[in-house]
mmCIF file of C-alpha atoms and ligand atoms in Angstrom:
data_model
loop_
_atom_site.group_PDB
_atom_site.id
_atom_site.type_symbol
_atom_site.label_atom_id
_atom_site.label_comp_id
_atom_site.label_asym_id
_atom_site.label_seq_id
_atom_site.Cartn_x
_atom_site.Cartn_y
_atom_site.Cartn_z
ATOM 1 C CA MET A 898 113.582 -68.182 80.902
ATOM 2 C CA ILE A 899 110.854 -67.258 78.430
ATOM 3 C CA ASP A 900 108.536 -64.448 79.399
ATOM 4 C CA THR A 901 105.155 -65.037 77.808
ATOM 5 C CA ILE A 902 102.225 -62.677 77.976
ATOM 6 C CA ASN A 903 99.054 -62.489 75.959
ATOM 7 C CA ILE A 904 99.656 -60.082 73.093
ATOM 8 C CA ALA A 905 97.242 -59.312 70.244
ATOM 9 C CA VAL A 906 99.465 -59.284 67.172
ATOM 10 C CA THR A 907 98.573 -57.471 63.959
ATOM 11 C CA ALA A 908 101.397 -58.149 61.513
ATOM 12 C CA THR A 909 102.019 -55.827 58.586
ATOM 13 C CA SER A 910 101.201 -57.070 55.100
ATOM 14 C CA ASN A 911 103.557 -54.492 53.697
ATOM 15 C CA SER A 912 107.089 -54.858 55.123
ATOM 16 C CA ARG A 913 109.445 -51.924 54.522
ATOM 17 C CA LEU A 914 112.517 -54.106 55.039
ATOM 18 C CA SER A 915 113.514 -54.288 51.366
ATOM 19 C CA GLN A 916 113.655 -50.455 51.173
ATOM 20 C CA VAL A 917 116.426 -50.215 53.779
ATOM 21 C CA ASP A 918 120.062 -49.856 52.770
ATOM 22 C CA PHE A 919 121.775 -51.734 55.603
ATOM 23 C CA ASN A 920 125.178 -50.474 54.464
ATOM 24 C CA ASN A 921 124.178 -46.905 55.165
ATOM 25 C CA ILE A 922 121.729 -46.528 58.040
ATOM 26 C CA PRO A 923 121.161 -43.043 59.464
ATOM 27 C CA PHE A 924 120.942 -43.234 63.301
ATOM 28 C CA GLY A 925 117.407 -43.183 64.677
ATOM 29 C CA LYS A 926 115.562 -42.444 61.444
ATOM 30 C CA VAL A 927 114.635 -45.886 60.160
ATOM 31 C CA TYR A 928 112.004 -47.843 62.097
ATOM 32 C CA ALA A 929 111.340 -51.556 61.931
ATOM 33 C CA ASP A 930 107.942 -52.834 60.798
ATOM 34 C CA HIS A 931 106.230 -53.235 64.173
ATOM 35 C CA MET A 932 105.760 -51.644 67.578
ATOM 36 C CA PHE A 933 104.590 -52.921 70.952
ATOM 37 C CA MET A 934 102.008 -51.044 72.986
ATOM 38 C CA ALA A 935 100.250 -51.480 76.364
ATOM 39 C CA ASP A 936 97.843 -49.206 78.224
ATOM 40 C CA PHE A 937 97.647 -48.418 81.914
ATOM 41 C CA LYS A 938 94.087 -47.718 83.020
ATOM 42 C CA GLY A 939 91.976 -48.491 86.059
ATOM 43 C CA GLY A 940 95.184 -49.122 87.985
ATOM 44 C CA GLU A 941 96.550 -51.907 85.779
ATOM 45 C CA TRP A 942 98.399 -52.625 82.557
ATOM 46 C CA THR A 943 96.113 -54.025 79.829
ATOM 47 C CA ASP A 944 95.595 -54.275 76.063
ATOM 48 C CA TYR A 945 98.998 -55.675 75.100
ATOM 49 C CA GLN A 946 99.356 -55.355 71.343
ATOM 50 C CA ILE A 947 101.871 -55.493 68.543
ATOM 51 C CA LEU A 948 100.920 -53.342 65.568
ATOM 52 C CA PRO A 949 102.515 -52.132 62.356
ATOM 53 C CA TYR A 950 104.711 -49.094 63.221
ATOM 54 C CA GLN A 951 102.401 -46.111 62.883
ATOM 55 C CA ASN A 952 101.449 -42.699 64.234
ATOM 56 C CA LEU A 953 99.461 -42.302 67.423
ATOM 57 C CA SER A 954 96.381 -40.197 67.849
ATOM 58 C CA ILE A 955 96.764 -37.992 70.923
ATOM 59 C CA SER A 956 94.645 -35.289 72.591
ATOM 60 C CA PRO A 957 96.089 -31.765 72.385
ATOM 61 C CA ALA A 958 95.605 -31.753 76.177
ATOM 62 C CA ASN A 959 97.782 -34.868 76.642
ATOM 63 C CA SER A 960 99.588 -34.237 79.927
ATOM 64 C CA ALA A 961 102.928 -35.707 78.829
ATOM 65 C CA ILE A 962 103.175 -33.101 76.059
ATOM 66 C CA HIS A 963 102.555 -30.242 78.494
ATOM 67 C CA TYR A 964 104.324 -31.360 81.656
ATOM 68 C CA GLY A 965 106.753 -34.016 80.494
ATOM 69 C CA GLN A 966 105.663 -37.027 82.516
ATOM 70 C CA SER A 967 107.608 -39.424 80.331
ATOM 71 C CA VAL A 968 110.614 -41.741 80.697
ATOM 72 C CA PHE A 969 112.526 -43.920 78.246
ATOM 73 C CA GLU A 970 115.220 -46.544 77.825
ATOM 74 C CA GLY A 971 117.734 -47.559 75.176
ATOM 75 C CA MET A 972 119.119 -51.034 74.479
ATOM 76 C CA LYS A 973 120.602 -52.888 71.544
ATOM 77 C CA ALA A 974 120.033 -56.272 69.908
ATOM 78 C CA TYR A 975 122.673 -58.079 67.844
ATOM 79 C CA LYS A 976 122.771 -61.209 65.711
ATOM 80 C CA ASN A 977 125.351 -63.897 66.398
ATOM 81 C CA ALA A 978 126.958 -66.252 63.863
ATOM 82 C CA LYS A 979 124.045 -68.698 64.306
ATOM 83 C CA ASP A 980 121.558 -65.931 63.463
ATOM 84 C CA GLU A 981 120.235 -65.865 67.023
ATOM 85 C CA VAL A 982 119.098 -62.504 68.396
ATOM 86 C CA LEU A 983 120.979 -61.307 71.492
ATOM 87 C CA VAL A 984 120.038 -58.375 73.734
ATOM 88 C CA PHE A 985 122.662 -56.801 75.992
ATOM 89 C CA ARG A 986 121.735 -56.650 79.714
ATOM 90 C CA PRO A 987 117.986 -55.909 79.287
ATOM 91 C CA TYR A 988 117.190 -56.630 82.944
ATOM 92 C CA ASP A 989 119.393 -53.666 83.904
ATOM 93 C CA ASN A 990 117.309 -51.434 81.640
ATOM 94 C CA LEU A 991 114.127 -52.843 83.170
ATOM 95 C CA LYS A 992 115.418 -51.937 86.645
ATOM 96 C CA ARG A 993 116.367 -48.475 85.478
ATOM 97 C CA ILE A 994 113.091 -47.664 83.703
ATOM 98 C CA ASN A 995 111.343 -48.468 86.972
ATOM 99 C CA LYS A 996 113.727 -46.244 88.938
ATOM 100 C CA SER A 997 113.027 -43.449 86.434
ATOM 101 C CA ALA A 998 109.279 -44.157 86.533
ATOM 102 C CA ASP A 999 109.236 -44.011 90.327
ATOM 103 C CA ARG A 1000 110.833 -40.546 90.314
ATOM 104 C CA MET A 1001 108.270 -39.279 87.770
ATOM 105 C CA CYS A 1002 105.193 -40.799 89.527
ATOM 106 C CA ILE A 1003 104.720 -43.237 86.636
ATOM 107 C CA PRO A 1004 103.488 -46.764 87.486
ATOM 108 C CA GLN A 1005 106.037 -49.591 87.512
ATOM 109 C CA ILE A 1006 106.513 -51.749 84.417
ATOM 110 C CA PRO A 1007 106.289 -55.417 85.413
ATOM 111 C CA SER A 1008 109.103 -57.665 84.185
ATOM 112 C CA ASP A 1009 106.771 -59.850 82.095
ATOM 113 C CA LEU A 1010 105.402 -56.781 80.305
ATOM 114 C CA PHE A 1011 108.843 -55.303 79.563
ATOM 115 C CA MET A 1012 110.617 -58.550 78.686
ATOM 116 C CA GLY A 1013 107.597 -60.245 77.112
ATOM 117 C CA GLY A 1014 106.729 -57.251 74.921
ATOM 118 C CA MET A 1015 110.337 -56.874 73.798
ATOM 119 C CA THR A 1016 110.752 -60.594 73.124
ATOM 120 C CA GLU A 1017 107.646 -60.882 70.947
ATOM 121 C CA LEU A 1018 108.502 -57.698 69.059
ATOM 122 C CA LEU A 1019 112.046 -58.913 68.344
ATOM 123 C CA ARG A 1020 110.782 -62.330 67.237
ATOM 124 C CA LEU A 1021 108.418 -60.712 64.753
ATOM 125 C CA ASP A 1022 111.012 -58.207 63.475
ATOM 126 C CA ARG A 1023 114.066 -60.469 63.740
ATOM 127 C CA ALA A 1024 114.914 -59.833 60.063
ATOM 128 C CA TRP A 1025 115.496 -56.189 61.057
ATOM 129 C CA VAL A 1026 118.406 -57.081 63.360
ATOM 130 C CA PRO A 1027 121.409 -56.353 61.133
ATOM 131 C CA LYS A 1028 124.430 -58.611 61.162
ATOM 132 C CA LYS A 1029 127.291 -56.516 59.820
ATOM 133 C CA ALA A 1030 130.018 -55.554 62.339
ATOM 134 C CA GLY A 1031 129.209 -52.220 64.001
ATOM 135 C CA THR A 1032 125.471 -52.442 63.289
ATOM 136 C CA SER A 1033 122.638 -53.441 65.611
ATOM 137 C CA LEU A 1034 118.954 -52.964 66.295
ATOM 138 C CA TYR A 1035 118.380 -50.112 68.739
ATOM 139 C CA ILE A 1036 115.433 -50.791 71.073
ATOM 140 C CA ARG A 1037 113.484 -47.864 72.510
ATOM 141 C CA PRO A 1038 111.047 -48.708 75.332
ATOM 142 C CA PHE A 1039 109.198 -45.703 76.805
ATOM 143 C CA VAL A 1040 106.240 -44.766 79.017
ATOM 144 C CA PHE A 1041 104.254 -41.557 78.933
ATOM 145 C CA ALA A 1042 101.172 -40.029 80.535
ATOM 146 C CA THR A 1043 97.997 -40.098 78.456
ATOM 147 C CA ASP A 1044 95.411 -38.269 80.586
ATOM 148 C CA GLU A 1045 93.532 -35.541 78.752
ATOM 149 C CA TYR A 1046 93.803 -32.954 81.510
ATOM 150 C CA ILE A 1047 95.272 -29.475 81.799
ATOM 151 C CA GLY A 1048 96.114 -29.620 85.469
ATOM 152 C CA ILE A 1049 99.362 -30.634 87.101
ATOM 153 C CA ARG A 1050 99.077 -33.982 88.828
ATOM 154 C CA PRO A 1051 100.242 -37.496 88.015
ATOM 155 C CA SER A 1052 98.212 -38.918 85.142
ATOM 156 C CA ASP A 1053 95.816 -41.807 85.814
ATOM 157 C CA THR A 1054 96.531 -43.394 82.421
ATOM 158 C CA TYR A 1055 99.760 -44.210 80.542
ATOM 159 C CA LYS A 1056 101.094 -45.922 77.462
ATOM 160 C CA PHE A 1057 104.120 -48.204 77.522
ATOM 161 C CA MET A 1058 105.575 -48.727 74.053
ATOM 162 C CA ILE A 1059 108.590 -50.268 72.350
ATOM 163 C CA PHE A 1060 109.825 -49.618 68.842
ATOM 164 C CA THR A 1061 113.138 -50.481 67.224
ATOM 165 C CA CYS A 1062 115.564 -48.939 64.714
ATOM 166 C CA PRO A 1063 118.387 -50.632 62.817
ATOM 167 C CA VAL A 1064 121.498 -48.498 63.404
ATOM 168 C CA GLY A 1065 125.085 -48.179 62.260
ATOM 169 C CA ALA A 1066 127.920 -46.449 64.145
ATOM 170 C CA TYR A 1067 126.843 -43.423 66.214
ATOM 171 C CA TYR A 1068 129.913 -41.186 65.999
ATOM 172 C CA SER A 1069 132.209 -41.900 63.117
ATOM 173 C CA GLU A 1070 134.948 -39.529 64.263
ATOM 174 C CA PRO A 1071 136.616 -38.871 67.636
ATOM 175 C CA VAL A 1072 134.664 -36.160 69.438
ATOM 176 C CA LYS A 1073 135.474 -32.616 70.459
ATOM 177 C CA VAL A 1074 133.883 -31.722 73.799
ATOM 178 C CA LYS A 1075 133.597 -28.547 75.868
ATOM 179 C CA ILE A 1076 133.614 -28.498 79.657
ATOM 180 C CA GLU A 1077 130.424 -26.606 80.537
ATOM 181 C CA THR A 1078 130.835 -24.214 83.451
ATOM 182 C CA GLU A 1079 127.706 -22.080 83.159
ATOM 183 C CA HIS A 1080 124.662 -24.321 82.683
ATOM 184 C CA ALA A 1081 123.896 -27.540 84.531
ATOM 185 C CA ARG A 1082 122.242 -30.802 83.500
ATOM 186 C CA ALA A 1083 121.267 -32.020 86.949
ATOM 187 C CA ILE A 1084 121.088 -30.954 90.586
ATOM 188 C CA GLU A 1085 121.118 -32.774 93.925
ATOM 189 C CA GLY A 1086 117.542 -33.732 94.677
ATOM 190 C CA GLY A 1087 116.615 -33.423 91.005
ATOM 191 C CA THR A 1088 116.000 -35.942 88.240
ATOM 192 C CA GLY A 1089 119.479 -36.419 86.762
ATOM 193 C CA TYR A 1090 119.637 -40.123 87.607
ATOM 194 C CA ALA A 1091 116.341 -40.758 85.749
ATOM 195 C CA LYS A 1092 116.009 -41.164 81.985
ATOM 196 C CA ALA A 1093 113.235 -38.582 82.110
ATOM 197 C CA ALA A 1094 112.264 -36.766 78.899
ATOM 198 C CA GLY A 1095 112.618 -33.254 80.327
ATOM 199 C CA ASN A 1096 116.286 -33.734 81.223
ATOM 200 C CA TYR A 1097 117.132 -33.929 77.539
ATOM 201 C CA ALA A 1098 115.084 -30.881 76.530
ATOM 202 C CA ALA A 1099 116.884 -28.855 79.227
ATOM 203 C CA ALA A 1100 120.263 -29.959 77.844
ATOM 204 C CA LEU A 1101 119.583 -28.809 74.277
ATOM 205 C CA TYR A 1102 120.310 -25.108 74.755
ATOM 206 C CA PRO A 1103 123.785 -25.400 76.341
ATOM 207 C CA ALA A 1104 124.643 -28.129 73.789
ATOM 208 C CA LYS A 1105 123.521 -25.847 70.959
ATOM 209 C CA ILE A 1106 125.841 -23.067 72.156
ATOM 210 C CA ALA A 1107 128.731 -25.547 72.309
ATOM 211 C CA GLN A 1108 127.931 -26.739 68.790
ATOM 212 C CA GLN A 1109 127.954 -23.155 67.524
ATOM 213 C CA GLN A 1110 131.446 -22.901 69.016
ATOM 214 C CA GLY A 1111 132.550 -25.971 67.049
ATOM 215 C CA TYR A 1112 132.176 -28.730 69.659
ATOM 216 C CA HIS A 1113 130.171 -31.948 69.283
ATOM 217 C CA GLN A 1114 129.166 -32.271 72.891
ATOM 218 C CA LEU A 1115 129.494 -30.971 76.422
ATOM 219 C CA ILE A 1116 131.126 -32.334 79.503
ATOM 220 C CA TRP A 1117 128.728 -31.435 82.294
ATOM 221 C CA THR A 1118 130.005 -30.268 85.656
ATOM 222 C CA ASP A 1119 128.235 -30.119 89.029
ATOM 223 C CA ALA A 1120 125.573 -27.407 89.273
ATOM 224 C CA LYS A 1121 126.911 -25.825 92.476
ATOM 225 C CA SER A 1122 130.595 -25.190 91.844
ATOM 226 C CA HIS A 1123 131.175 -26.359 88.230
ATOM 227 C CA GLU A 1124 134.447 -27.762 89.568
ATOM 228 C CA TYR A 1125 133.659 -31.467 89.230
ATOM 229 C CA ILE A 1126 133.000 -33.479 86.101
ATOM 230 C CA GLU A 1127 129.735 -35.401 85.805
ATOM 231 C CA GLU A 1128 128.914 -36.751 82.321
ATOM 232 C CA SER A 1129 129.440 -36.033 78.645
ATOM 233 C CA GLY A 1130 126.244 -35.285 76.757
ATOM 234 C CA THR A 1131 124.154 -38.424 77.141
ATOM 235 C CA MET A 1132 127.134 -40.590 77.982
ATOM 236 C CA ASN A 1133 129.074 -41.291 81.134
ATOM 237 C CA VAL A 1134 132.655 -40.096 80.863
ATOM 238 C CA MET A 1135 135.909 -41.800 81.859
ATOM 239 C CA PHE A 1136 139.536 -40.735 81.965
ATOM 240 C CA MET A 1137 142.697 -42.810 81.876
ATOM 241 C CA ILE A 1138 145.133 -40.743 83.924
ATOM 242 C CA GLY A 1139 148.472 -42.522 84.129
ATOM 243 C CA ASP A 1140 147.348 -46.147 84.401
ATOM 244 C CA THR A 1141 144.233 -45.440 86.465
ATOM 245 C CA LEU A 1142 140.721 -45.409 85.044
ATOM 246 C CA ILE A 1143 138.737 -42.636 86.734
ATOM 247 C CA THR A 1144 135.039 -41.800 86.558
ATOM 248 C CA ALA A 1145 132.553 -39.862 88.669
ATOM 249 C CA PRO A 1146 130.407 -41.873 91.116
ATOM 250 C CA ALA A 1147 126.869 -42.480 89.797
ATOM 251 C CA GLY A 1148 124.954 -40.531 92.420
ATOM 252 C CA GLU A 1149 121.791 -38.440 92.121
ATOM 253 C CA THR A 1150 123.031 -36.177 89.351
ATOM 254 C CA ILE A 1151 124.477 -38.835 87.075
ATOM 255 C CA LEU A 1152 122.664 -41.358 84.927
ATOM 256 C CA LYS A 1153 124.025 -44.761 85.906
ATOM 257 C CA GLY A 1154 124.879 -46.260 82.538
ATOM 258 C CA VAL A 1155 124.822 -49.962 81.762
ATOM 259 C CA THR A 1156 127.805 -49.391 79.460
ATOM 260 C CA ARG A 1157 129.601 -47.556 82.307
ATOM 261 C CA ASP A 1158 129.123 -50.546 84.585
ATOM 262 C CA SER A 1159 130.241 -52.958 81.841
ATOM 263 C CA VAL A 1160 133.440 -50.982 81.151
ATOM 264 C CA LEU A 1161 134.293 -50.722 84.868
ATOM 265 C CA THR A 1162 133.643 -54.453 85.330
ATOM 266 C CA LEU A 1163 135.950 -55.376 82.427
ATOM 267 C CA ALA A 1164 138.657 -52.953 83.584
ATOM 268 C CA ARG A 1165 138.641 -54.467 87.092
ATOM 269 C CA GLU A 1166 138.685 -57.957 85.578
ATOM 270 C CA TRP A 1167 141.783 -56.985 83.599
ATOM 271 C CA GLY A 1168 143.531 -55.779 86.747
ATOM 272 C CA ILE A 1169 143.345 -52.101 85.882
ATOM 273 C CA GLN A 1170 143.179 -49.675 88.801
ATOM 274 C CA VAL A 1171 139.637 -48.216 88.790
ATOM 275 C CA GLU A 1172 138.513 -45.223 90.829
ATOM 276 C CA GLU A 1173 134.882 -44.145 91.133
ATOM 277 C CA ARG A 1174 135.227 -40.789 92.822
ATOM 278 C CA LYS A 1175 134.743 -37.087 92.269
ATOM 279 C CA VAL A 1176 136.806 -35.936 89.277
ATOM 280 C CA ALA A 1177 137.919 -32.312 89.520
ATOM 281 C CA VAL A 1178 138.066 -30.308 86.287
ATOM 282 C CA LYS A 1179 141.441 -29.039 87.532
ATOM 283 C CA GLU A 1180 142.766 -32.590 87.783
ATOM 284 C CA VAL A 1181 141.837 -33.321 84.158
ATOM 285 C CA ILE A 1182 143.255 -30.026 82.890
ATOM 286 C CA ASN A 1183 146.481 -30.594 84.842
ATOM 287 C CA ALA A 1184 146.711 -34.122 83.415
ATOM 288 C CA LEU A 1185 146.250 -32.661 79.922
ATOM 289 C CA LYS A 1186 148.992 -30.095 80.580
ATOM 290 C CA ASN A 1187 151.505 -32.606 81.946
ATOM 291 C CA ASP A 1188 150.631 -35.331 79.402
ATOM 292 C CA THR A 1189 149.375 -37.871 81.949
ATOM 293 C CA LEU A 1190 145.841 -37.901 80.489
ATOM 294 C CA LYS A 1191 146.241 -40.803 78.082
ATOM 295 C CA GLU A 1192 142.633 -41.445 77.070
ATOM 296 C CA ALA A 1193 139.192 -39.955 77.599
ATOM 297 C CA PHE A 1194 135.939 -41.402 76.337
ATOM 298 C CA GLY A 1195 132.200 -41.420 76.708
ATOM 299 C CA THR A 1196 130.244 -44.621 77.380
ATOM 300 C CA GLY A 1197 126.639 -45.260 76.370
ATOM 301 C CA THR A 1198 124.433 -47.698 74.496
ATOM 302 C CA ALA A 1199 124.192 -45.603 71.326
ATOM 303 C CA ALA A 1200 127.947 -45.171 70.776
ATOM 304 C CA THR A 1201 129.256 -47.899 73.155
ATOM 305 C CA ILE A 1202 132.585 -46.014 73.385
ATOM 306 C CA ALA A 1203 133.087 -42.526 71.971
ATOM 307 C CA ASN A 1204 136.710 -41.492 71.856
ATOM 308 C CA ILE A 1205 137.363 -37.907 72.950
ATOM 309 C CA ALA A 1206 140.015 -36.184 70.822
ATOM 310 C CA THR A 1207 139.747 -32.597 72.081
ATOM 311 C CA ILE A 1208 138.639 -31.034 75.373
ATOM 312 C CA GLY A 1209 137.782 -27.324 75.470
ATOM 313 C CA TYR A 1210 137.979 -25.462 78.766
ATOM 314 C CA ASP A 1211 138.019 -21.769 79.578
ATOM 315 C CA GLY A 1212 138.419 -20.769 75.930
ATOM 316 C CA LYS A 1213 141.332 -23.112 75.283
ATOM 317 C CA ASP A 1214 141.334 -26.436 73.376
ATOM 318 C CA TYR A 1215 143.513 -29.295 74.594
ATOM 319 C CA GLN A 1216 144.346 -32.191 72.261
ATOM 320 C CA LEU A 1217 144.493 -35.725 73.576
ATOM 321 C CA PRO A 1218 147.072 -38.197 72.315
ATOM 322 C CA GLN A 1219 145.925 -40.412 69.435
ATOM 323 C CA THR A 1220 144.714 -43.772 70.708
ATOM 324 C CA GLY A 1221 145.919 -46.840 68.827
ATOM 325 C CA GLU A 1222 144.783 -50.448 68.660
ATOM 326 C CA THR A 1223 146.452 -51.253 71.995
ATOM 327 C CA SER A 1224 144.758 -48.460 73.955
ATOM 328 C CA PHE A 1225 142.234 -49.280 76.678
ATOM 329 C CA THR A 1226 139.542 -47.498 74.647
ATOM 330 C CA ALA A 1227 140.093 -49.714 71.606
ATOM 331 C CA LYS A 1228 140.474 -52.873 73.680
ATOM 332 C CA VAL A 1229 137.329 -52.381 75.758
ATOM 333 C CA LEU A 1230 135.311 -51.463 72.657
ATOM 334 C CA ARG A 1231 136.435 -54.661 70.887
ATOM 335 C CA GLU A 1232 135.646 -56.737 73.981
ATOM 336 C CA LEU A 1233 132.186 -55.227 74.487
ATOM 337 C CA GLU A 1234 131.226 -55.463 70.810
ATOM 338 C CA GLY A 1235 132.513 -59.052 70.814
ATOM 339 C CA ILE A 1236 130.431 -60.025 73.848
ATOM 340 C CA LYS A 1237 127.315 -58.230 72.582
ATOM 341 C CA SER A 1238 127.440 -59.886 69.170
ATOM 342 C CA GLY A 1239 128.164 -63.334 70.606
ATOM 343 C CA ASN A 1240 131.647 -63.540 69.071
ATOM 344 C CA LEU A 1241 133.407 -63.567 72.453
ATOM 345 C CA SER A 1242 132.541 -65.514 75.580
ATOM 346 C CA ASP A 1243 130.196 -63.870 78.062
ATOM 347 C CA PRO A 1244 131.618 -64.536 81.548
ATOM 348 C CA PHE A 1245 129.243 -62.113 83.281
ATOM 349 C CA ASN A 1246 126.034 -63.464 81.699
ATOM 350 C CA TRP A 1247 125.249 -60.107 80.123
ATOM 351 C CA VAL A 1248 123.760 -61.452 76.921
ATOM 352 C CA HIS A 1249 120.070 -62.361 76.828
ATOM 353 C CA LYS A 1250 119.060 -64.665 73.988
ATOM 354 C CA ILE A 1251 115.652 -64.054 72.406
HETATM 355 C C1 PLP B 1552 121.369 -43.267 78.676
HETATM 356 C C2 PLP B 1552 122.366 -42.342 79.266
HETATM 357 C C3 PLP B 1552 123.685 -42.734 79.569
HETATM 358 C C4 PLP B 1552 124.262 -44.076 79.174
HETATM 359 O O1 PLP B 1552 123.588 -45.148 79.715
HETATM 360 P P1 PLP B 1552 123.730 -46.603 79.036
HETATM 361 O O2 PLP B 1552 122.928 -47.475 79.914
HETATM 362 O O3 PLP B 1552 125.166 -46.942 79.050
HETATM 363 O O4 PLP B 1552 123.194 -46.486 77.655
HETATM 364 C C5 PLP B 1552 124.520 -41.825 80.212
HETATM 365 N N1 PLP B 1552 124.088 -40.585 80.524
HETATM 366 C C6 PLP B 1552 122.838 -40.166 80.228
HETATM 367 C C7 PLP B 1552 122.441 -38.790 80.615
HETATM 368 C C8 PLP B 1552 121.951 -41.023 79.587
HETATM 369 O O5 PLP B 1552 120.732 -40.592 79.272
#
């Protein structure tokens, strides 16, 4: 299926592509030549354009800046051996941006706008999709309020935009995480399940404290009792205890990751026992103490799989066993990277060809 919409395209006459060292790409700091933009006004989406990547001009009274009415998504594009551009499960991100938008009183993004804008942008900037193993083009769609108004109410106008960044590996080393038992990321009835801008601002302070204590990231626990594990930073988190893969159910307080779903689907396909249920901190600590916790990892688009090497809890650091080539973590990472880059078959129809 090809999604076509009418887009006014202004191509750059000054590509920055030749200035990029594709062997050494800092995450999220290099932007491809173009960006997609659409405006919501008078109750509808209009003015679809592709422009050279550039700054925006925004009123100091822009309501998204003051009150955070803003949601985003993250996806990745890869190049296969035939130089075709592949995007991993974009329709799941479309569904999720609309779930997030609904929670933040932001108008829905129609499929032809989301898919059509992304498709045209990727066609124009296809040379920016890197090919080397472990690299990809990160795609950042987002919507934010644009009313010039210092009063709290849903904005009447919005911008939907997409830009892209070529990226290398996210974490190069296994991560050291701290189980957070004081602050919370999300509450029942709150916005934890939405990729809403404010969630990430609220997470910075507890993450900063953990970083000062020598950890890379946090493992969030439930806001009420801090006895149950929710996520790790901006990734879902999974534990291999004995031969069972365990992760928290993606309810109101947990962002339902596309990578999470992909890992669980592959695990079930491989006949591994999978449990989506509440995971008690105590259970994980006990498994660490009696050596039944074999693997722990975060799942998310940026890192795909981030191996956890150390878990800190209650002032004590617990080391996890080293994971080798035959571990579930390594196997599922190879499988996912293989499917995404078109090197392995795609039995679940996850890959969308541009
Ligand atoms: C984006 C995100 C994830 C991972 O979702 P993916 O779809 O796998 O990228 C997990 N947790 C949080 C809080 C997130 O923002």
